[in-house]
Amino acid sequence: EVTLRLRGDPTLREVPIVAITAEGDRSTSLAVGCDGFVQKPINARTFAATLEKFLRGGKEVVAPAKADAHLRAQSQRIVARLEAKVAELSEANERLVEADRARTTFYRNVSHELATPMTPIVGYVKLLVDEELGPLNASQRKALRAMDDCVQRLRSLIDNLLDVTGLEAGTMRFVHRDYDVRSVVERVLSKFQGLVAQRSVQLAFECADARMPAWGDADRLGRGIAQVLDNAIKFSPAGGVVGVRVRHVGSFYEVCISDNGPGIPASHIDKVMQPFVQADGSPTRKHQGVGIGLAIARRVVKGLGGELLLESPTNERIAGVTFRGTTCKLSVAERAPHST
């Protein structure tokens, strides 16, 4: 097999090949392309002269009929090994497919089991925070607000898991209606004011149009934008700026989100848009998350007739600020397709 591969390389076709072995067969070696055959144990007195003969262009010859027989036998051995390897790979692939199916089922079941008790927890915590069940003192209010923040984060994670299981199973559904793209973006920005203040990050917003009418799933779009914005804020340095620009481009609306964070290695640009993949997936990573935000955002904009583009490093200018870290552009059609 080595000889056949060497002979298949045009740059090595004129290089003499001599088989030196104690177990090989002379006829087979010559049939597959060796120029000579030296049987072990080597005769030290004649070895140098034998090699010199082959280096000067000498060749041993095998009868054509015998060469054909040896080539057929060698081909059959190679085919048999290939068939065995294909069968082995097919079996391994079946195991991977089954494991992937089991993983998706597990995530779906766990997400639903977590979502069921989460609904009353969210409701009761809100009643307590809003003092619907009685007045609170300062310490109680502080503790409940911290609890509410944790509950909201947990609910967001569960919602994301439900989305990503729908994404992998191809069951993510869209409910289309008339909506305004700018209003959706502004609502998302307002929900991030607390996180922005907590991380000492500023938001720079740019939008030239007062109204941006569209037809599609506004809630899904808002969740997709929120996934990308959360990443941008999370990876921005303290005191930094995250830029958000919304504009009309042909028959699409483009939501551009840029930051001055560390960026994403070029080798990871495609990978990070796959579920459960992160640029830094180590247990000691600095930033939280499970690596599903960009996968969800990409599926959302695809369902709305658009696409998600990721660029890092970037050179984007939004609201007078230049960004060099990462830019994510989510484009959605003015009218989303009926079939998603």
GROMACS .gro file of C-alpha atoms in nm:
model
  340
    1GLU     CA    1   0.000   0.000   0.000
    2VAL     CA    2   0.288   0.237   0.079
    3THR     CA    3   0.442   0.164  -0.260
    4LEU     CA    4   0.113   0.230  -0.439
    5ARG     CA    5   0.078   0.565  -0.261
    6LEU     CA    6   0.436   0.663  -0.341
    7ARG     CA    7   0.392   0.570  -0.706
    8GLY     CA    8   0.075   0.783  -0.712
    9ASP     CA    9   0.278   1.094  -0.627
   10PRO     CA   10   0.407   1.250  -0.954
   11THR     CA   11   0.710   1.398  -0.775
   12LEU     CA   12   0.825   1.052  -0.658
   13ARG     CA   13   0.762   0.843  -0.967
   14GLU     CA   14   1.130   0.838  -1.070
   15VAL     CA   15   1.258   0.759  -0.720
   16PRO     CA   16   1.375   0.395  -0.693
   17ILE     CA   17   1.188   0.184  -0.437
   18VAL     CA   18   1.349  -0.128  -0.297
   19ALA     CA   19   1.158  -0.363  -0.066
   20ILE     CA   20   1.375  -0.499   0.216
   21THR     CA   21   1.185  -0.754   0.422
   22ALA     CA   22   1.198  -1.099   0.577
   23GLU     CA   23   0.830  -1.176   0.525
   24GLY     CA   24   0.725  -1.017   0.196
   25ASP     CA   25   0.687  -1.182  -0.142
   26ARG     CA   26   0.916  -1.082  -0.430
   27SER     CA   27   0.652  -1.110  -0.702
   28THR     CA   28   0.396  -0.909  -0.505
   29SER     CA   29   0.649  -0.635  -0.423
   30LEU     CA   30   0.753  -0.600  -0.786
   31ALA     CA   31   0.393  -0.616  -0.909
   32VAL     CA   32   0.285  -0.317  -0.699
   33GLY     CA   33   0.572  -0.100  -0.820
   34CYS     CA   34   0.895  -0.180  -0.635
   35ASP     CA   35   1.209  -0.165  -0.849
   36GLY     CA   36   1.380  -0.436  -0.649
   37PHE     CA   37   1.346  -0.683  -0.365
   38VAL     CA   38   1.607  -0.770  -0.102
   39GLN     CA   39   1.534  -1.067   0.124
   40LYS     CA   40   1.642  -1.053   0.488
   41PRO     CA   41   1.881  -1.144   0.637
   42ILE     CA   42   2.087  -0.903   0.429
   43ASN     CA   43   2.414  -1.013   0.272
   44ALA     CA   44   2.647  -0.736   0.388
   45ARG     CA   45   2.904  -0.810   0.115
   46THR     CA   46   2.664  -0.753  -0.175
   47PHE     CA   47   2.410  -0.515  -0.021
   48ALA     CA   48   2.579  -0.188  -0.124
   49ALA     CA   49   2.632  -0.304  -0.481
   50THR     CA   50   2.270  -0.422  -0.504
   51LEU     CA   51   2.138  -0.084  -0.394
   52GLU     CA   52   2.375   0.098  -0.630
   53LYS     CA   53   2.235  -0.107  -0.918
   54PHE     CA   54   1.882   0.009  -0.840
   55LEU     CA   55   1.994   0.370  -0.787
   56ARG     CA   56   2.145   0.363  -1.137
   57GLY     CA   57   1.809   0.264  -1.285
   58GLY     CA   58   1.819  -0.111  -1.261
   59LYS     CA   59   1.486  -0.290  -1.219
   60GLU     CA   60   1.378  -0.643  -1.145
   61VAL     CA   61   1.104  -0.771  -1.373
   62VAL     CA   62   0.811  -0.999  -1.292
   63ALA     CA   63   0.616  -1.191  -1.557
   64PRO     CA   64   0.299  -0.999  -1.664
   65ALA     CA   65   0.064  -1.287  -1.580
   66LYS     CA   66   0.214  -1.327  -1.235
   67ALA     CA   67   0.205  -0.948  -1.180
   68ASP     CA   68  -0.165  -0.937  -1.269
   69ALA     CA   69  -0.242  -1.218  -1.026
   70HIS     CA   70  -0.054  -1.048  -0.744
   71LEU     CA   71  -0.220  -0.713  -0.817
   72ARG     CA   72  -0.563  -0.874  -0.808
   73ALA     CA   73  -0.485  -1.042  -0.478
   74GLN     CA   74  -0.351  -0.718  -0.332
   75SER     CA   75  -0.658  -0.527  -0.455
   76GLN     CA   76  -0.888  -0.782  -0.295
   77ARG     CA   77  -0.706  -0.749   0.037
   78ILE     CA   78  -0.732  -0.369   0.022
   79VAL     CA   79  -1.102  -0.383  -0.069
   80ALA     CA   80  -1.170  -0.626   0.217
   81ARG     CA   81  -0.997  -0.394   0.464
   82LEU     CA   82  -1.187  -0.093   0.327
   83GLU     CA   83  -1.520  -0.274   0.355
   84ALA     CA   84  -1.441  -0.368   0.715
   85LYS     CA   85  -1.348  -0.007   0.791
   86VAL     CA   86  -1.666   0.126   0.625
   87ALA     CA   87  -1.875  -0.116   0.831
   88GLU     CA   88  -1.694  -0.005   1.147
   89LEU     CA   89  -1.747   0.364   1.066
   90SER     CA   90  -2.115   0.306   0.983
   91GLU     CA   91  -2.167   0.137   1.317
   92ALA     CA   92  -1.990   0.421   1.498
   93ASN     CA   93  -2.202   0.676   1.311
   94GLU     CA   94  -2.522   0.494   1.412
   95ARG     CA   95  -2.410   0.510   1.774
   96LEU     CA   96  -2.342   0.884   1.743
   97VAL     CA   97  -2.682   0.947   1.584
   98GLU     CA   98  -2.854   0.752   1.861
   99ALA     CA   99  -2.656   0.939   2.128
  100ASP     CA  100  -2.747   1.273   1.968
  101ARG     CA  101  -3.114   1.172   1.958
  102ALA     CA  102  -3.098   1.070   2.325
  103ARG     CA  103  -2.932   1.400   2.415
  104THR     CA  104  -3.204   1.601   2.240
  105THR     CA  105  -3.476   1.400   2.414
  106PHE     CA  106  -3.302   1.448   2.749
  107TYR     CA  107  -3.275   1.826   2.705
  108ARG     CA  108  -3.639   1.848   2.599
  109ASN     CA  109  -3.765   1.644   2.894
  110VAL     CA  110  -3.547   1.825   3.147
  111SER     CA  111  -3.649   2.165   3.008
  112HIS     CA  112  -4.019   2.082   3.035
  113GLU     CA  113  -3.977   1.939   3.385
  114LEU     CA  114  -3.798   2.257   3.496
  115ALA     CA  115  -4.042   2.489   3.321
  116THR     CA  116  -4.347   2.346   3.500
  117PRO     CA  117  -4.253   2.448   3.858
  118MET     CA  118  -4.079   2.762   3.733
  119THR     CA  119  -4.404   2.934   3.636
  120PRO     CA  120  -4.550   2.959   3.988
  121ILE     CA  121  -4.208   3.048   4.133
  122VAL     CA  122  -4.178   3.344   3.896
  123GLY     CA  123  -4.533   3.450   3.972
  124TYR     CA  124  -4.502   3.436   4.350
  125VAL     CA  125  -4.164   3.611   4.357
  126LYS     CA  126  -4.313   3.893   4.148
  127LEU     CA  127  -4.607   3.922   4.389
  128LEU     CA  128  -4.363   3.948   4.679
  129VAL     CA  129  -4.137   4.201   4.506
  130ASP     CA  130  -4.438   4.415   4.411
  131GLU     CA  131  -4.557   4.392   4.775
  132GLU     CA  132  -4.888   4.244   4.665
  133LEU     CA  133  -4.871   4.003   4.959
  134GLY     CA  134  -4.776   4.264   5.215
  135PRO     CA  135  -4.523   4.541   5.280
  136LEU     CA  136  -4.149   4.470   5.287
  137ASN     CA  137  -3.871   4.623   5.489
  138ALA     CA  138  -3.546   4.728   5.319
  139SER     CA  139  -3.363   4.401   5.390
  140GLN     CA  140  -3.651   4.188   5.264
  141ARG     CA  141  -3.684   4.400   4.951
  142LYS     CA  142  -3.311   4.368   4.876
  143ALA     CA  143  -3.316   3.991   4.929
  144LEU     CA  144  -3.625   3.941   4.712
  145ARG     CA  145  -3.484   4.154   4.431
  146ALA     CA  146  -3.168   3.943   4.431
  147MET     CA  147  -3.388   3.633   4.427
  148ASP     CA  148  -3.595   3.776   4.142
  149ASP     CA  149  -3.278   3.839   3.937
  150CYS     CA  150  -3.171   3.476   3.986
  151VAL     CA  151  -3.519   3.346   3.903
  152GLN     CA  152  -3.530   3.552   3.582
  153ARG     CA  153  -3.188   3.420   3.480
  154LEU     CA  154  -3.300   3.064   3.547
  155ARG     CA  155  -3.622   3.114   3.352
  156SER     CA  156  -3.423   3.259   3.061
  157LEU     CA  157  -3.194   2.955   3.064
  158ILE     CA  158  -3.492   2.718   3.062
  159ASP     CA  159  -3.653   2.911   2.775
  160ASN     CA  160  -3.326   2.888   2.584
  161LEU     CA  161  -3.306   2.513   2.639
  162LEU     CA  162  -3.663   2.476   2.513
  163ASP     CA  163  -3.573   2.683   2.208
  164VAL     CA  164  -3.258   2.488   2.130
  165THR     CA  165  -3.435   2.151   2.160
  166GLY     CA  166  -3.694   2.285   1.919
  167LEU     CA  167  -3.413   2.406   1.696
  168GLU     CA  168  -3.240   2.065   1.688
  169ALA     CA  169  -3.567   1.878   1.640
  170GLY     CA  170  -3.682   2.122   1.370
  171THR     CA  171  -3.994   2.212   1.567
  172MET     CA  172  -3.930   2.580   1.640
  173ARG     CA  173  -4.258   2.752   1.549
  174PHE     CA  174  -4.325   3.111   1.441
  175VAL     CA  175  -4.643   3.315   1.488
  176HIS     CA  176  -4.650   3.600   1.237
  177ARG     CA  177  -4.829   3.932   1.271
  178ASP     CA  178  -4.772   4.299   1.193
  179TYR     CA  179  -4.506   4.461   1.410
  180ASP     CA  180  -4.250   4.742   1.418
  181VAL     CA  181  -3.881   4.643   1.414
  182ARG     CA  182  -3.760   4.958   1.590
  183SER     CA  183  -4.011   4.907   1.872
  184VAL     CA  184  -3.894   4.547   1.918
  185VAL     CA  185  -3.530   4.659   1.946
  186GLU     CA  186  -3.615   4.940   2.189
  187ARG     CA  187  -3.808   4.699   2.412
  188VAL     CA  188  -3.509   4.464   2.420
  189LEU     CA  189  -3.274   4.752   2.507
  190SER     CA  190  -3.497   4.861   2.794
  191LYS     CA  191  -3.485   4.510   2.944
  192PHE     CA  192  -3.105   4.523   2.952
  193GLN     CA  193  -3.074   4.850   3.145
  194GLY     CA  194  -3.015   4.665   3.471
  195LEU     CA  195  -2.741   4.441   3.327
  196VAL     CA  196  -2.579   4.738   3.153
  197ALA     CA  197  -2.561   4.931   3.482
  198GLN     CA  198  -2.437   4.624   3.667
  199ARG     CA  199  -2.150   4.575   3.422
  200SER     CA  200  -2.072   4.948   3.384
  201VAL     CA  201  -2.134   4.933   3.009
  202GLN     CA  202  -2.304   5.195   2.794
  203LEU     CA  203  -2.540   5.136   2.502
  204ALA     CA  204  -2.503   5.344   2.185
  205PHE     CA  205  -2.822   5.329   1.975
  206GLU     CA  206  -2.857   5.444   1.614
  207CYS     CA  207  -3.173   5.432   1.403
  208ALA     CA  208  -3.271   5.686   1.137
  209ASP     CA  209  -3.629   5.566   1.084
  210ALA     CA  210  -3.909   5.647   1.328
  211ARG     CA  211  -4.117   5.352   1.204
  212MET     CA  212  -4.009   5.018   1.058
  213PRO     CA  213  -4.323   4.819   0.973
  214ALA     CA  214  -4.278   4.446   0.916
  215TRP     CA  215  -4.469   4.119   0.921
  216GLY     CA  216  -4.330   3.827   1.119
  217ASP     CA  217  -4.281   3.694   1.471
  218ALA     CA  218  -4.191   3.994   1.687
  219ASP     CA  219  -4.144   3.787   2.002
  220ARG     CA  220  -3.900   3.550   1.832
  221LEU     CA  221  -3.707   3.843   1.685
  222GLY     CA  222  -3.685   4.005   2.027
  223ARG     CA  223  -3.546   3.685   2.178
  224GLY     CA  224  -3.291   3.650   1.898
  225ILE     CA  225  -3.172   4.010   1.943
  226ALA     CA  226  -3.157   3.960   2.320
  227GLN     CA  227  -2.929   3.656   2.279
  228VAL     CA  228  -2.677   3.854   2.075
  229LEU     CA  229  -2.699   4.166   2.293
  230ASP     CA  230  -2.644   3.960   2.607
  231ASN     CA  231  -2.323   3.820   2.455
  232ALA     CA  232  -2.202   4.167   2.352
  233ILE     CA  233  -2.259   4.311   2.701
  234LYS     CA  234  -2.110   4.004   2.869
  235PHE     CA  235  -1.785   4.022   2.672
  236SER     CA  236  -1.745   4.401   2.679
  237PRO     CA  237  -1.488   4.544   2.923
  238ALA     CA  238  -1.611   4.749   3.220
  239GLY     CA  239  -1.664   5.108   3.110
  240GLY     CA  240  -1.700   4.997   2.748
  241VAL     CA  241  -1.971   5.063   2.491
  242VAL     CA  242  -2.200   4.828   2.299
  243GLY     CA  243  -2.337   4.965   1.972
  244VAL     CA  244  -2.681   4.881   1.833
  245ARG     CA  245  -2.785   5.005   1.489
  246VAL     CA  246  -3.110   4.936   1.307
  247ARG     CA  247  -3.149   5.024   0.940
  248HIS     CA  248  -3.347   4.945   0.628
  249VAL     CA  249  -3.142   4.759   0.364
  250GLY     CA  250  -3.340   4.684   0.049
  251SER     CA  251  -3.630   4.459   0.145
  252PHE     CA  252  -3.469   4.369   0.478
  253TYR     CA  253  -3.416   4.523   0.818
  254GLU     CA  254  -3.068   4.487   0.965
  255VAL     CA  255  -2.996   4.490   1.337
  256CYS     CA  256  -2.622   4.537   1.391
  257ILE     CA  257  -2.472   4.478   1.737
  258SER     CA  258  -2.102   4.555   1.794
  259ASP     CA  259  -1.867   4.546   2.091
  260ASN     CA  260  -1.504   4.605   2.182
  261GLY     CA  261  -1.458   4.272   2.357
  262PRO     CA  262  -1.176   4.022   2.299
  263GLY     CA  263  -1.334   3.896   1.976
  264ILE     CA  264  -1.367   3.543   1.841
  265PRO     CA  265  -1.081   3.347   1.678
  266ALA     CA  266  -1.135   3.304   1.304
  267SER     CA  267  -1.129   2.926   1.347
  268HIS     CA  268  -1.430   2.949   1.583
  269ILE     CA  269  -1.659   3.181   1.383
  270ASP     CA  270  -1.865   2.897   1.235
  271LYS     CA  271  -1.839   2.674   1.541
  272VAL     CA  272  -1.985   2.924   1.791
  273MET     CA  273  -2.310   2.933   1.594
  274GLN     CA  274  -2.364   2.564   1.671
  275PRO     CA  275  -2.557   2.466   1.986
  276PHE     CA  276  -2.350   2.419   2.305
  277VAL     CA  277  -2.027   2.546   2.147
  278GLN     CA  278  -1.825   2.832   2.296
  279ALA     CA  279  -1.501   2.999   2.190
  280ASP     CA  280  -1.378   2.925   2.543
  281GLY     CA  281  -1.548   2.612   2.670
  282SER     CA  282  -1.310   2.546   2.960
  283PRO     CA  283  -1.448   2.504   3.314
  284THR     CA  284  -1.237   2.803   3.424
  285ARG     CA  285  -1.375   3.040   3.161
  286LYS     CA  286  -1.441   3.396   3.275
  287HIS     CA  287  -1.790   3.440   3.128
  288GLN     CA  288  -2.108   3.248   3.208
  289GLY     CA  289  -2.331   3.073   2.956
  290VAL     CA  290  -2.386   2.737   2.790
  291GLY     CA  291  -2.322   2.836   2.428
  292ILE     CA  292  -2.669   2.832   2.274
  293GLY     CA  293  -2.746   3.202   2.221
  294LEU     CA  294  -2.603   3.246   1.871
  295ALA     CA  295  -2.752   2.915   1.754
  296ILE     CA  296  -3.097   3.032   1.862
  297ALA     CA  297  -3.050   3.378   1.709
  298ARG     CA  298  -2.941   3.230   1.375
  299ARG     CA  299  -3.242   2.997   1.361
  300VAL     CA  300  -3.476   3.286   1.448
  301VAL     CA  301  -3.356   3.515   1.170
  302LYS     CA  302  -3.359   3.226   0.923
  303GLY     CA  303  -3.723   3.165   1.014
  304LEU     CA  304  -3.789   3.534   0.951
  305GLY     CA  305  -3.641   3.515   0.602
  306GLY     CA  306  -3.299   3.658   0.687
  307GLU     CA  307  -2.954   3.553   0.801
  308LEU     CA  308  -2.703   3.608   1.079
  309LEU     CA  309  -2.350   3.722   0.998
  310LEU     CA  310  -2.065   3.726   1.249
  311GLU     CA  311  -1.747   3.929   1.201
  312SER     CA  312  -1.444   3.932   1.429
  313PRO     CA  313  -1.231   4.138   1.442
  314THR     CA  314  -1.454   4.412   1.312
  315ASN     CA  315  -1.436   4.776   1.208
  316GLU     CA  316  -1.788   4.908   1.262
  317ARG     CA  317  -1.894   5.262   1.346
  318ILE     CA  318  -2.224   5.310   1.531
  319ALA     CA  319  -2.353   5.635   1.684
  320GLY     CA  320  -2.008   5.792   1.649
  321VAL     CA  321  -1.826   5.504   1.822
  322THR     CA  322  -1.580   5.274   1.643
  323PHE     CA  323  -1.590   4.906   1.738
  324ARG     CA  324  -1.302   4.662   1.685
  325GLY     CA  325  -1.418   4.348   1.870
  326THR     CA  326  -1.711   4.155   1.727
  327THR     CA  327  -2.005   4.256   1.507
  328CYS     CA  328  -2.318   4.047   1.467
  329LYS     CA  329  -2.568   4.145   1.197
  330LEU     CA  330  -2.919   4.002   1.210
  331SER     CA  331  -3.122   4.066   0.897
  332VAL     CA  332  -3.494   3.991   0.870
  333ALA     CA  333  -3.728   4.024   0.574
  334GLU     CA  334  -3.995   4.294   0.568
  335ARG     CA  335  -4.238   4.008   0.523
  336ALA     CA  336  -4.133   3.678   0.674
  337PRO     CA  337  -4.197   3.363   0.468
  338HIS     CA  338  -4.509   3.164   0.556
  339SER     CA  339  -4.318   2.835   0.566
  340THR     CA  340  -4.055   2.819   0.843
   0.00000   0.00000   0.00000
